[in-house]
Coordinates of C-alpha atoms and ligand atoms in Angstrom, one line a residue:
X2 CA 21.3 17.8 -31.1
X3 CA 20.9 14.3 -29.1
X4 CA 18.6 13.7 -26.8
X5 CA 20.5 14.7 -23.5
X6 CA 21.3 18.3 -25.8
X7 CA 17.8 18.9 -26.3
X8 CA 17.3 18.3 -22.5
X9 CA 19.9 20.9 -21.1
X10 CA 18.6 23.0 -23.7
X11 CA 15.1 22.9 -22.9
X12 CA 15.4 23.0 -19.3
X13 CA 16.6 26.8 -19.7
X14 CA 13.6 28.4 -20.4
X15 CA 10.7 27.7 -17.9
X16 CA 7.8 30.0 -17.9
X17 CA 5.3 30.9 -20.7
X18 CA 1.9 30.7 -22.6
X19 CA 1.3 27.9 -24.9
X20 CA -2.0 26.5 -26.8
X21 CA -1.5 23.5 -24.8
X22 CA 0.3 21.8 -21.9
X23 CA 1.0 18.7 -21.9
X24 CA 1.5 17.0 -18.2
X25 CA 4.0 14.1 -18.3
X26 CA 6.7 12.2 -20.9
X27 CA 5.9 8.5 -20.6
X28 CA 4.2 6.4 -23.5
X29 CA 0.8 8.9 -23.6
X30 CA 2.7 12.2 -23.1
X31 CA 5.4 11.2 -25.8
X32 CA 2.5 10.2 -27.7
X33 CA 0.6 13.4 -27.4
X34 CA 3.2 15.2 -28.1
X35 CA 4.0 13.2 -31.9
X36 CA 0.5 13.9 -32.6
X37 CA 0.1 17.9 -31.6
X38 CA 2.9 18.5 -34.5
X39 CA 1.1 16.1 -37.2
X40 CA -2.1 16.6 -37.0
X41 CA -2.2 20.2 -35.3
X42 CA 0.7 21.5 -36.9
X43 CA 1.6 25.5 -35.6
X44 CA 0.2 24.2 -32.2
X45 CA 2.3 25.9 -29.5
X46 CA 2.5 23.5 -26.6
X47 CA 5.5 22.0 -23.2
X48 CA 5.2 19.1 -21.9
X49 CA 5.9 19.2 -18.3
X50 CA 7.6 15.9 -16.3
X51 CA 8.8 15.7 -12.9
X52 CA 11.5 13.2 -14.0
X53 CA 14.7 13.8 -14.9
X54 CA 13.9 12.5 -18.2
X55 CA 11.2 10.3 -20.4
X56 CA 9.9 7.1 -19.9
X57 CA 7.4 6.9 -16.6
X58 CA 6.4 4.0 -16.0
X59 CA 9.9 2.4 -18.1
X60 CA 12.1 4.6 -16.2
X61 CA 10.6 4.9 -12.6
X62 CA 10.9 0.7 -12.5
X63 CA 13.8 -0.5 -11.9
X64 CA 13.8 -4.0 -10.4
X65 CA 15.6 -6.9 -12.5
X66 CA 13.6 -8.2 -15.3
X67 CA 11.7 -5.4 -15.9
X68 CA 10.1 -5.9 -19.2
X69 CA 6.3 -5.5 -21.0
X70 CA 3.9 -7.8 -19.9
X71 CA 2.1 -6.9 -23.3
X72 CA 3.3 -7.2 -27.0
X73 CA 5.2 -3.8 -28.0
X74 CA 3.6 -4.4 -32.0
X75 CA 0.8 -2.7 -29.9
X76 CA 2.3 -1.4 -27.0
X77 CA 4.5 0.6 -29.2
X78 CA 2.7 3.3 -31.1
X79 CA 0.9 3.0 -34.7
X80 CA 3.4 5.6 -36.5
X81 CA 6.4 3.6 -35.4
X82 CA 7.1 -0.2 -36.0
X83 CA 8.4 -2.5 -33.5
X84 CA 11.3 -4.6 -34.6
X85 CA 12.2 -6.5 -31.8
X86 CA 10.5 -9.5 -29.9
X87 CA 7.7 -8.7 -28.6
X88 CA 7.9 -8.7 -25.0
X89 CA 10.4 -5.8 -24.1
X90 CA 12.2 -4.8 -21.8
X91 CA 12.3 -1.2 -20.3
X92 CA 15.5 -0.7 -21.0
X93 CA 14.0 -1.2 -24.9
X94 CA 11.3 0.4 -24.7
X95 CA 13.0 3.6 -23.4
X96 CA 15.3 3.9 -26.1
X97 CA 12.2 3.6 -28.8
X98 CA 11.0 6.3 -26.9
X99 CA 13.9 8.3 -27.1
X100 CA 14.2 7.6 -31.1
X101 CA 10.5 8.8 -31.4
X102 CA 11.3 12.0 -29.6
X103 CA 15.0 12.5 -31.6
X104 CA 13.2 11.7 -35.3
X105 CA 10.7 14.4 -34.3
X106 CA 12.6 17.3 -32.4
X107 CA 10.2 16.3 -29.9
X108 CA 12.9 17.3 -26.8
X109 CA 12.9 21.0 -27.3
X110 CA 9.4 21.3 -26.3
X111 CA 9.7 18.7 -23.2
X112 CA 10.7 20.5 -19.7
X113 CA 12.4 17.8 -17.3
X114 CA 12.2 18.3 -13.6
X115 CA 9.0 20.2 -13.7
X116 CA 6.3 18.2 -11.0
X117 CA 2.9 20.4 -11.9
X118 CA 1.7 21.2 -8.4
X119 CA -1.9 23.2 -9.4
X120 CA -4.2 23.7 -12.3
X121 CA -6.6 26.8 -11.9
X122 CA -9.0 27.1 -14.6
X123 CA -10.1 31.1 -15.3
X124 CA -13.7 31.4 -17.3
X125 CA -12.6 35.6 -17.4
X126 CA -9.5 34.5 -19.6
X127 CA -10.6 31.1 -21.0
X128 CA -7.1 29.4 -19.5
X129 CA -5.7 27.1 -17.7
X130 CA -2.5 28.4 -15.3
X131 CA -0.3 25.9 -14.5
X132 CA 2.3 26.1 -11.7
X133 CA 5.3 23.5 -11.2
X134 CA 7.7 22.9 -9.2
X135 CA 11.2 22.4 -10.4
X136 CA 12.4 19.5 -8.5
X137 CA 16.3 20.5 -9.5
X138 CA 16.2 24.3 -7.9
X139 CA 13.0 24.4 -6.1
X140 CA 11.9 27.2 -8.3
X141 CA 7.8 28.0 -8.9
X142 CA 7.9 28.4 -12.7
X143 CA 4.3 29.4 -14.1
X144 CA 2.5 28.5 -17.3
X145 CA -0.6 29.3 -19.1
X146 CA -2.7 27.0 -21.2
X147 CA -5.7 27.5 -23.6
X148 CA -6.0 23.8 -23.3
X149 CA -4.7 21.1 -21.2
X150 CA -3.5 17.3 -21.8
X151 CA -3.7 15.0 -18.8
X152 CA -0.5 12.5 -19.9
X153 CA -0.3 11.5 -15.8
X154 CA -0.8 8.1 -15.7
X155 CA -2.8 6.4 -13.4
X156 CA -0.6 5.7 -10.1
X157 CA 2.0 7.7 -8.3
X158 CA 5.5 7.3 -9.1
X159 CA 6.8 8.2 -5.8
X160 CA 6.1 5.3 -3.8
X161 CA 4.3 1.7 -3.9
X162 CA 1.3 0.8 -2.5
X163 CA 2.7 -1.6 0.7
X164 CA -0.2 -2.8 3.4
X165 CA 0.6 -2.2 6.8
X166 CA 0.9 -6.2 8.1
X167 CA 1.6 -6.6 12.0
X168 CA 5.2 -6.8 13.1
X169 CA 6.6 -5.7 10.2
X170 CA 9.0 -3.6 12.1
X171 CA 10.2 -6.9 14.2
X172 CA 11.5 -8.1 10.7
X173 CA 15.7 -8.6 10.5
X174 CA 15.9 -8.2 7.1
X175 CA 15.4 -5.8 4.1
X176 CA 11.8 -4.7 3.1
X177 CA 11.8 -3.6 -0.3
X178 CA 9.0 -2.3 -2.8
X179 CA 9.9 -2.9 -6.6
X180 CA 8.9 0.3 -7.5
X181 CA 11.6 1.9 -5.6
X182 CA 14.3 -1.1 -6.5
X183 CA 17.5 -0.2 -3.9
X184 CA 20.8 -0.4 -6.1
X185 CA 22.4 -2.0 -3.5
X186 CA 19.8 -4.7 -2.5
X187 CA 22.3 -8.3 -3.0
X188 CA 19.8 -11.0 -2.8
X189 CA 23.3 -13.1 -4.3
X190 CA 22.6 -16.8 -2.3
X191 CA 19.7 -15.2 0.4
X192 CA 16.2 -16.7 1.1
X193 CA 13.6 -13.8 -0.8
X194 CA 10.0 -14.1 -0.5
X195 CA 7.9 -11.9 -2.8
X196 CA 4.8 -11.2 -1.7
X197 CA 2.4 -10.3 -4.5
X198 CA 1.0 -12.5 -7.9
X199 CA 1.0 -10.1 -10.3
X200 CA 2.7 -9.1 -13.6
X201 CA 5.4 -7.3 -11.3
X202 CA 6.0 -10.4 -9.2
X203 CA 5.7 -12.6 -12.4
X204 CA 9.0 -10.8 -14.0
X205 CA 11.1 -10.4 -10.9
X206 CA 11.1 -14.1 -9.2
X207 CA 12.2 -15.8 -12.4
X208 CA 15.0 -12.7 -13.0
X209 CA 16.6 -13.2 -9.2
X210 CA 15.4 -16.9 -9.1
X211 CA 19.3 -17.3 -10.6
X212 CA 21.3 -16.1 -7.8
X213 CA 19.2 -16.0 -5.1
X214 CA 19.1 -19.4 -2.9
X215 CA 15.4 -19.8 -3.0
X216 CA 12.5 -16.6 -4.3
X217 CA 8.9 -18.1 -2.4
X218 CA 6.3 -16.2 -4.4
X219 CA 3.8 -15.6 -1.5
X220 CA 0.5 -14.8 -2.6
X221 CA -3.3 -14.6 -1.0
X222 CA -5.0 -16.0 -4.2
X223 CA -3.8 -16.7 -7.3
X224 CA -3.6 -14.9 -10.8
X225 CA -4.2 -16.1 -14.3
X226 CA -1.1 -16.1 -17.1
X227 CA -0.8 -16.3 -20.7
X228 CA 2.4 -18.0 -21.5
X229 CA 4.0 -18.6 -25.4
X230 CA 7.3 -17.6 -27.4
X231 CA 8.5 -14.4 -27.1
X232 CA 7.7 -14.5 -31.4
X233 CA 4.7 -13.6 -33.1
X234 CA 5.1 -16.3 -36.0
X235 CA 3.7 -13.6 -38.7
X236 CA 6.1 -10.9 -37.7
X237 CA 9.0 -13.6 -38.4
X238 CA 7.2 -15.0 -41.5
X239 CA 7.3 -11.7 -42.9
X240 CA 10.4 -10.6 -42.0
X241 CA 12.3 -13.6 -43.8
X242 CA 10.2 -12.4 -47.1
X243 CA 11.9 -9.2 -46.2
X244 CA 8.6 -7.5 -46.0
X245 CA 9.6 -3.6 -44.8
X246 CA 9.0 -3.3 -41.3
X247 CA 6.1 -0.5 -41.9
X248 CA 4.1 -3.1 -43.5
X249 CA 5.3 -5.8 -40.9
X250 CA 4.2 -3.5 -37.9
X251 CA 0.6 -2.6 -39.6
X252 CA 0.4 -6.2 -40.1
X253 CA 1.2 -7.7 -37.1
X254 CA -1.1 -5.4 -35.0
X255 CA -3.9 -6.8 -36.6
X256 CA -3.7 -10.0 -35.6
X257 CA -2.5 -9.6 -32.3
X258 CA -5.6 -7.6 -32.0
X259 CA -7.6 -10.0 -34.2
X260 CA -6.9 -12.8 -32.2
X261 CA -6.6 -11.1 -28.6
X262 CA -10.3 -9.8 -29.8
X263 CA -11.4 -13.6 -30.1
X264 CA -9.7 -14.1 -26.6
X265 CA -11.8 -11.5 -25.0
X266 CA -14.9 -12.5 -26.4
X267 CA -13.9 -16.1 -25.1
X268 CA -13.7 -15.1 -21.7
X269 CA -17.5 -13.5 -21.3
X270 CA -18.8 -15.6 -23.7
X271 CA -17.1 -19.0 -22.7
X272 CA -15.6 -18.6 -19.4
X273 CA -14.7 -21.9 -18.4
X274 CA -13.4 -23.0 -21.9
X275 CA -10.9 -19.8 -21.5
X276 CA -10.2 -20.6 -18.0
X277 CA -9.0 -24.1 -19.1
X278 CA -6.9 -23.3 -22.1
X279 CA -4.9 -20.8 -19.8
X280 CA -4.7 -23.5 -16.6
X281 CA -3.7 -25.8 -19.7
X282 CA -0.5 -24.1 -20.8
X283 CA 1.0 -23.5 -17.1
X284 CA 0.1 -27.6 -16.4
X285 CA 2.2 -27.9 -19.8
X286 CA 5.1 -26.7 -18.2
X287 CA 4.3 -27.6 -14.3
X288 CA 3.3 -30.9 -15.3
X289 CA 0.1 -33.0 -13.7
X290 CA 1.6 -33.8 -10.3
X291 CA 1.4 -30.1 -9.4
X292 CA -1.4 -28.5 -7.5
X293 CA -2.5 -26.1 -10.0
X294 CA -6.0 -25.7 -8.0
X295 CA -4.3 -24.1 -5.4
X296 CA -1.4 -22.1 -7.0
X297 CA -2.8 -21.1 -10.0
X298 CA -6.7 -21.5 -10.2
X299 CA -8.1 -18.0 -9.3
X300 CA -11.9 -17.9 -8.2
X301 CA -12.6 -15.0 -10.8
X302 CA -13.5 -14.7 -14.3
X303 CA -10.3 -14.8 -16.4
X304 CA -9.7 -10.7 -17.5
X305 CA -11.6 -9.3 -14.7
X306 CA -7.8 -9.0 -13.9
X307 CA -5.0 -7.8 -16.2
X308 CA -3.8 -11.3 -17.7
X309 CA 0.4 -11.0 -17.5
X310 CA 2.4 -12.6 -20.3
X311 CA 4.9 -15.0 -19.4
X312 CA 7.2 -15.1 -22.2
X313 CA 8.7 -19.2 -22.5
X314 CA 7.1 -19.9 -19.6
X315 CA 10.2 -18.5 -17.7
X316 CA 8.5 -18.4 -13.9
X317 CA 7.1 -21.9 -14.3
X318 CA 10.6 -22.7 -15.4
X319 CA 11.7 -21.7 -12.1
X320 CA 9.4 -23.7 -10.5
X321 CA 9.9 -26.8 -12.2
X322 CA 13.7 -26.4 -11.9
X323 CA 13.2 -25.6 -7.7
X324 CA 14.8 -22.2 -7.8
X325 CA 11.0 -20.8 -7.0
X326 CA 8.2 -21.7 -5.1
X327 CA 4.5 -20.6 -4.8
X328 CA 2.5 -20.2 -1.5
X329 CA -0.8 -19.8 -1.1
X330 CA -2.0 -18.5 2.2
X331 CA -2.2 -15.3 4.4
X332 CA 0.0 -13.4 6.1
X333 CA -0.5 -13.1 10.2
X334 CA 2.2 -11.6 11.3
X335 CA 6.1 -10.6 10.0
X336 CA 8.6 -12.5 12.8
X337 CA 12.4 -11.7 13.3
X338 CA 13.3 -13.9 10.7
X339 CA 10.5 -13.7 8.1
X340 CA 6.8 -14.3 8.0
X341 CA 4.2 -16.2 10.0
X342 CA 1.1 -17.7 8.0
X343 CA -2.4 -17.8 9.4
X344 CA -1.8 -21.8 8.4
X345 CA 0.5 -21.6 11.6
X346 CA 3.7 -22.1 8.8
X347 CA 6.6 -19.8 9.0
X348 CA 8.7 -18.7 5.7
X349 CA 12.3 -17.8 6.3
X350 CA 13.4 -15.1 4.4
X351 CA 16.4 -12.4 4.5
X352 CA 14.7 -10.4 1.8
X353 CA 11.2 -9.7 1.8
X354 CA 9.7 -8.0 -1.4
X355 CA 6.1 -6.2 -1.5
X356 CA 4.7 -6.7 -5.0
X357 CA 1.7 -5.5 -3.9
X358 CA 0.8 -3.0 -6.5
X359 CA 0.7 1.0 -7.0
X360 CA -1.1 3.9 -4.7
X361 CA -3.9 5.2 -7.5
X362 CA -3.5 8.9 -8.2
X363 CA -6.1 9.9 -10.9
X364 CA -4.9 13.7 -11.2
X365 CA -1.2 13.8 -10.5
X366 CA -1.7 15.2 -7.3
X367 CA -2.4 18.5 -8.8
X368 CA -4.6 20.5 -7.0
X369 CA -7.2 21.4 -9.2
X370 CA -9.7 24.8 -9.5
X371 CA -12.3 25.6 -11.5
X372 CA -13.3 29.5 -11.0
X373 CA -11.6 29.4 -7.7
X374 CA -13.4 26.9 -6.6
X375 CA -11.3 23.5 -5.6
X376 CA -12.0 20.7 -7.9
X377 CA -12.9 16.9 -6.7
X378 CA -13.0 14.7 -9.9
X379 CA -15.4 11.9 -8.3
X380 CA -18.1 14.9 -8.3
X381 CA -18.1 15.1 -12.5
X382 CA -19.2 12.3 -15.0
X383 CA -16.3 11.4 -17.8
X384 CA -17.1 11.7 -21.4
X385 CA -15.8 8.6 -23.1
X386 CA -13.1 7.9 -20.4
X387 CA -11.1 11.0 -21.4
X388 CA -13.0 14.7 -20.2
X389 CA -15.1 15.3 -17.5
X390 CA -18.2 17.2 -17.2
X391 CA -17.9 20.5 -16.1
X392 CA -14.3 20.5 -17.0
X393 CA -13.7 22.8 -19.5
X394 CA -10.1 22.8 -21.8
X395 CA -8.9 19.5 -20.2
X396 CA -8.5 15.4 -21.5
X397 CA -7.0 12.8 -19.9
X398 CA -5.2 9.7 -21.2
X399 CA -6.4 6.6 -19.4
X400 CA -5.6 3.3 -21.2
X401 CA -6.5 -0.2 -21.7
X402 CA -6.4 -3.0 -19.3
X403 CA -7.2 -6.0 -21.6
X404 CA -5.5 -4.7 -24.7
X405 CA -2.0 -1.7 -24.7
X406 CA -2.5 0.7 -23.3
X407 CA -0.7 2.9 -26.0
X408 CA -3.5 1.7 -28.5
X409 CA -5.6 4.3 -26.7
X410 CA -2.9 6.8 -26.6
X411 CA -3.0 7.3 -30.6
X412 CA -7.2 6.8 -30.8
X413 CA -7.2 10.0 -28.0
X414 CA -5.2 11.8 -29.5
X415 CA -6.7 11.4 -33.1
X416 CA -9.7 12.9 -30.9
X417 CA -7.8 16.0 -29.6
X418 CA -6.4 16.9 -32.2
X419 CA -9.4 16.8 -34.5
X420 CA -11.1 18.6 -31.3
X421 CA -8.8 21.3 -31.3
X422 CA -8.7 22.0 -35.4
X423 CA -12.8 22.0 -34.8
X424 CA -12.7 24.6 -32.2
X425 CA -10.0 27.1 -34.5
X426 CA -12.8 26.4 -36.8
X427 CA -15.6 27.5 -35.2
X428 CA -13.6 30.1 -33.0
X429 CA -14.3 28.8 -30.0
X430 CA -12.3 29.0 -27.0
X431 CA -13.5 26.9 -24.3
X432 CA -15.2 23.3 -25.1
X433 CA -17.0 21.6 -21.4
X434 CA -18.4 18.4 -21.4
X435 CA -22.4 18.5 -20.2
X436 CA -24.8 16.0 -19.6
X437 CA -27.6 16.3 -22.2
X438 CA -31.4 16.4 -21.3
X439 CA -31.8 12.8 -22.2
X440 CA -28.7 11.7 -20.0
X441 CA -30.0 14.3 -16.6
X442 CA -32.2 10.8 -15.1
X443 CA -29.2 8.2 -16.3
X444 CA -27.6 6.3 -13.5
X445 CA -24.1 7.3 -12.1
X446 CA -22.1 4.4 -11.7
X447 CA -18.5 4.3 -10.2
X448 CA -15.9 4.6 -13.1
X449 CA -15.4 0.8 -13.8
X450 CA -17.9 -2.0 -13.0
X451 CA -16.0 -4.2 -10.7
X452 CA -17.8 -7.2 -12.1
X453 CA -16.0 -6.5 -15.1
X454 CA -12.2 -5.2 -14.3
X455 CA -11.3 -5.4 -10.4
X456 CA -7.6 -4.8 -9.8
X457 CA -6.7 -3.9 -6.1
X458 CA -5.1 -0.7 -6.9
X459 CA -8.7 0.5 -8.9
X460 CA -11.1 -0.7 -5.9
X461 CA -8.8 1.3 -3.0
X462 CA -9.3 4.5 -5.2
X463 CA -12.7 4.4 -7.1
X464 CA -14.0 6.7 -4.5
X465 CA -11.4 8.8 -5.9
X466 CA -12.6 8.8 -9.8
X467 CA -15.4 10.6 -11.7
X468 CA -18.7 8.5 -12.5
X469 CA -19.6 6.7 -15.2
X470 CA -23.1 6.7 -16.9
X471 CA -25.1 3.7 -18.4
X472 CA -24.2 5.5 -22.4
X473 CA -21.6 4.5 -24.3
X474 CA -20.8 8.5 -24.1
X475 CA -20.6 8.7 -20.8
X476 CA -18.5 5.2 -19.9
X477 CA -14.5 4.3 -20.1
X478 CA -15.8 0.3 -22.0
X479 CA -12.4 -0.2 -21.9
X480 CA -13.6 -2.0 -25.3
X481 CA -10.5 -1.0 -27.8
X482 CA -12.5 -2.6 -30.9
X483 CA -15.5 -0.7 -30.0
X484 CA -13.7 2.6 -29.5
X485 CA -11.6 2.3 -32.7
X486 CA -14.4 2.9 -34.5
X487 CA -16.6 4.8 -32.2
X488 CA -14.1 7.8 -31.8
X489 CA -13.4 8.8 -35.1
X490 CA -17.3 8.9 -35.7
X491 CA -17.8 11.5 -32.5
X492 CA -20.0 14.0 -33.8
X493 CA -18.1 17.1 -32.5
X494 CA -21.3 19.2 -32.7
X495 CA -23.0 16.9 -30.4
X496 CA -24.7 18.5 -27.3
X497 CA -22.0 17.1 -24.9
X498 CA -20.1 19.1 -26.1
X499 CA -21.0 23.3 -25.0
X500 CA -18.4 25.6 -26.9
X501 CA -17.5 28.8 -25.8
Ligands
FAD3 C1 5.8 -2.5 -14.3 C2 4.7 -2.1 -15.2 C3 4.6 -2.8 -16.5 C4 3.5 -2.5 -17.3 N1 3.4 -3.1 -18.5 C5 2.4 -2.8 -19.4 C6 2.3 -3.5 -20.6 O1 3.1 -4.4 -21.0 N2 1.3 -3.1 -21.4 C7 0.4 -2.2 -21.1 O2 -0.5 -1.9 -21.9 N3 0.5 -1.5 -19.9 C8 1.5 -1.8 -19.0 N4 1.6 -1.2 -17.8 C9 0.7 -0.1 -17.5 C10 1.5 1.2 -17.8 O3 1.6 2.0 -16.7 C11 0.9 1.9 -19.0 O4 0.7 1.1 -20.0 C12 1.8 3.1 -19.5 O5 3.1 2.9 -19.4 C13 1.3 4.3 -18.9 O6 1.9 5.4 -19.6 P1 1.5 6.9 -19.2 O7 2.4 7.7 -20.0 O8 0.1 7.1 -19.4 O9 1.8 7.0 -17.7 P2 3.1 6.8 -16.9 O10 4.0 5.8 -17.5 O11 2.7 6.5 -15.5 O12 3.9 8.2 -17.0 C14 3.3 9.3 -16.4 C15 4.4 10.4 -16.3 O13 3.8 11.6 -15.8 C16 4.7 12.1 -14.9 N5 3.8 12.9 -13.9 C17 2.9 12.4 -13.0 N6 2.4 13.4 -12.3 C18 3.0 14.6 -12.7 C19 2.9 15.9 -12.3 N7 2.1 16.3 -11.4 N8 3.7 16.8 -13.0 C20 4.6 16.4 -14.0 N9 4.7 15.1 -14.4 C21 3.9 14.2 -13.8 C22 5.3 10.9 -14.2 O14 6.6 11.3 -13.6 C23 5.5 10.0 -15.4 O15 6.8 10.2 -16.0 C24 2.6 -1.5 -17.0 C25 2.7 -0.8 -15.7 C26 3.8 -1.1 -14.9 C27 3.9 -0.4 -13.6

């Protein structure tokens, strides 16, 4: 069966118990899903998507240029090697995906159309029961769960986050979000403004920069970028020795990692060194007449932000060649025929793009109980980034910011699965996280230290998102070189941990 088979097929038969369910088919549900049938093999578990098919995040986006603003040696997942450049685009990435799920009869157990609309947790029956919608018939289907894999992602695919600016509604021409990219949108020869410095803004001005008669990248404050070949010199080194790609992959990710390690440490430990080798490579392409203070000279500490890759400089390209511009300044109001700047200047545009980031959503929009009683996440302390205190059955997949995300997926799942052969050792049929004694006078902290990691999207919904503590237990360190080693040495039998 191909891929499309196994989806027809599977969509069939909607209702059930399983040992686990697994919410979600992007990178981390794909990824949970390899895992359950190596390492807990006879595991009985669905994964439930509201999409018509895998991807997330590769599949909702669909503006041009779409592509990885990390390397796919670690995007992609430890088991299976990346043989491509680098940076990818969706398009790429979703058809390793698909492999992954074809070479492992994933798509039987993965039930498209399915949005999960409530998660009760029963102590009387030690289960989780999971309803969903299917989004193709409307049907309630029901599930139940002895243990429950949170593979949601962090935002909501649905719709964008776009501020409300005044007079938006005086505006001529098209508004569009990338995250819902209109098929028809012809920017062909028209005057676009993007408002927005991020990754997302970063891949889709130099894409349209071609056609359209001029892209004005409008942004508030600027954002730091890494720029370089879209090659990682060993991977191509090795390659001509025809090395097999197995060893290439292994290879490769550790010195990406090896050397983005030394970066990180660069940035806390030498800030201003870091800061100038990153301002150095955009002046390399810009050259030394352009105001890089203004355009591309944030006030932060570089990584307190997600630091996009600009593969051969391609944006800067644009600039250079005129096709793109940058504008630094705020936005007063929207006008007939574009947008007014508190600097009293006026951009034309017919096309006005909000790059302006994602609407958190830290539980799918499930509505969660525990015992009948409704449960609100920021109330609980997270163990390790991935379970919650007083949640029993349930982990969730929450990535990396300053390394792939996906290099988390694999680590948390190496966890789960050696949680879950630990509790069919020990019979147990609930595990909930618990403070310990020693942690009941320990400070609770929002979930990320905004002096370390401040994106817009995370300070709008921290409210929103359990506590941290001041213990490496109890704290997401987004640290992937810490964690690698920290989380296969989590002593199961530790007190966090009360088994059932
Ligand atoms: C444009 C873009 C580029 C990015 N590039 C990178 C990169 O290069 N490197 C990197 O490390 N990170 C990158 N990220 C971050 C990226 O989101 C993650 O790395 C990763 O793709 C997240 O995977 P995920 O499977 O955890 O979540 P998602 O990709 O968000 O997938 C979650 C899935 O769960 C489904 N779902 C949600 N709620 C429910 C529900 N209630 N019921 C059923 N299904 C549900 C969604 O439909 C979706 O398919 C990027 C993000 C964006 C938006």
């Amino acid at each position: 069966m191909n891929v499309q088979q196994e989806i027809r097929a599977a969509a069939a038969d909607s209702t059930g118990h399983f040992d686990v369910v697994i919410a979600g088919a992007g990178i981390s549900g794909v990824g949970a899903a390899y895992h359950l049938t190596k390492q807990c093999t006879g595991t009985s578990f669905v994964v439930l998507e509201t999409q018509k098919s895998f991807g997330g995040t590769w599949l909702t986006h669909r503006y041009p240029g779409i592509r990885s603003d990390s390397d796919l040696h670690t995007f992609g997942y430890r088991f299976k090697p990346w043989t491509s450049a680098p940076i990818a685009t969706a398009a790429e990435i979703l058809s390793y995906m698909g492999e992954v799920i074809e070479e492992n009869a994933l798509g039987p157990h993965i039930r498209y159309q399915h949005k999960i609309s409530s998660a009760r947790w029963s102590s009387e029956e030690n289960l989780w029961t999971i309803e969903a919608i299917r989004t193709d018939t409307g049907e309630a289907v029901r599930f139940t769960a002895n243990f429950f894999w949170m593979c949601q992602g962090y935002y909501r695919h649905s719709e964008g986050y776009t501020p409300e600016w005044k007079a938006m509604e005086t505006f001529k021409g098209r508004i569009v979000h990338p995250q819902q990219w209109p098929d028809d949108l012809d920017y062909k020869n028209k005057k676009v403004v993007v408002i927005g410095s991020g990754a997302t803004a970063a891949t889709l001005i130099p894409a349209i920069a071609r056609d359209s008669a001029h892209v004005t990248m409008l942004q508030r404050s600027p954002t730091y970028f890494r720029t370089g070949r879209n090659a990682i010199e060993i991977a191509e080194t090795l390659r001509a020795l025809q090395v097999d790609e197995t060893w290439i992959h292994e290879i490769t990710r550790r010195k990406i990692l090896f050397d983005q390690d030394a970066f990180t440490r660069k940035t806390f430990e030498e800030p201003e060194a870091a800061k100038k080798d990153l301002l150095s490579a955009v002046e390399a392409y810009l050259g030394p007449d352009y105001d890089i203070a203004t355009h591309f000279t944030p006030k932060y500490r570089p990584w307190r932000q997600r630091i996009a890759f600009i593969p051969d400089g391609d944006l800067f390209q644009g600039i250079k060649a005129g096709k793109a511009s940058v504008v630094t300044d705020e936005i007063e109001r929207f006008t007939e025929t574009g947008i007014l700047l508190k600097s009293g200047k006026e951009l034309e545009a017919d096309i006005i793009i909000t790059a302006t980031g994602f609407n958190l959503s830290a539980n799918g929009d499930i509505d969660f109980s525990i015992d009948g009683e409704p449960l609100d996440f920021s109330q609980t302390v997270t163990y390790r980034g991935m379970m919650f205190t007083g949640v029993p059955n349930l982990v969730w997949v929450f990535g990396y910011f300053r390394a792939s995300w996906t290099l988390r997926v694999d680590l948390v799942a190496d966890f789960v699965c050696r949680l879950l052969n630990h509790m069919k050792d020990i019979d147990a049929r609930k595990v909930t996280p618990a403070l310990r004694p020693e942690d009941h006078n320990m400070p609770l902290l929002p979930w990320i230290d905004p002096e370390n990691f401040n994106p817009g999207y995370m300070m709008r919904g921290m409210h929103l998102l359990p506590k941290r503590g001041d213990k490496p237990e109890w704290q997401h360190n987004q640290d992937y070189w810490a964690e690698k080693d920290e989380f296969p040495a989590i002593d199961l039998g530790d007190h966090a941990f009360v088994y059932e």
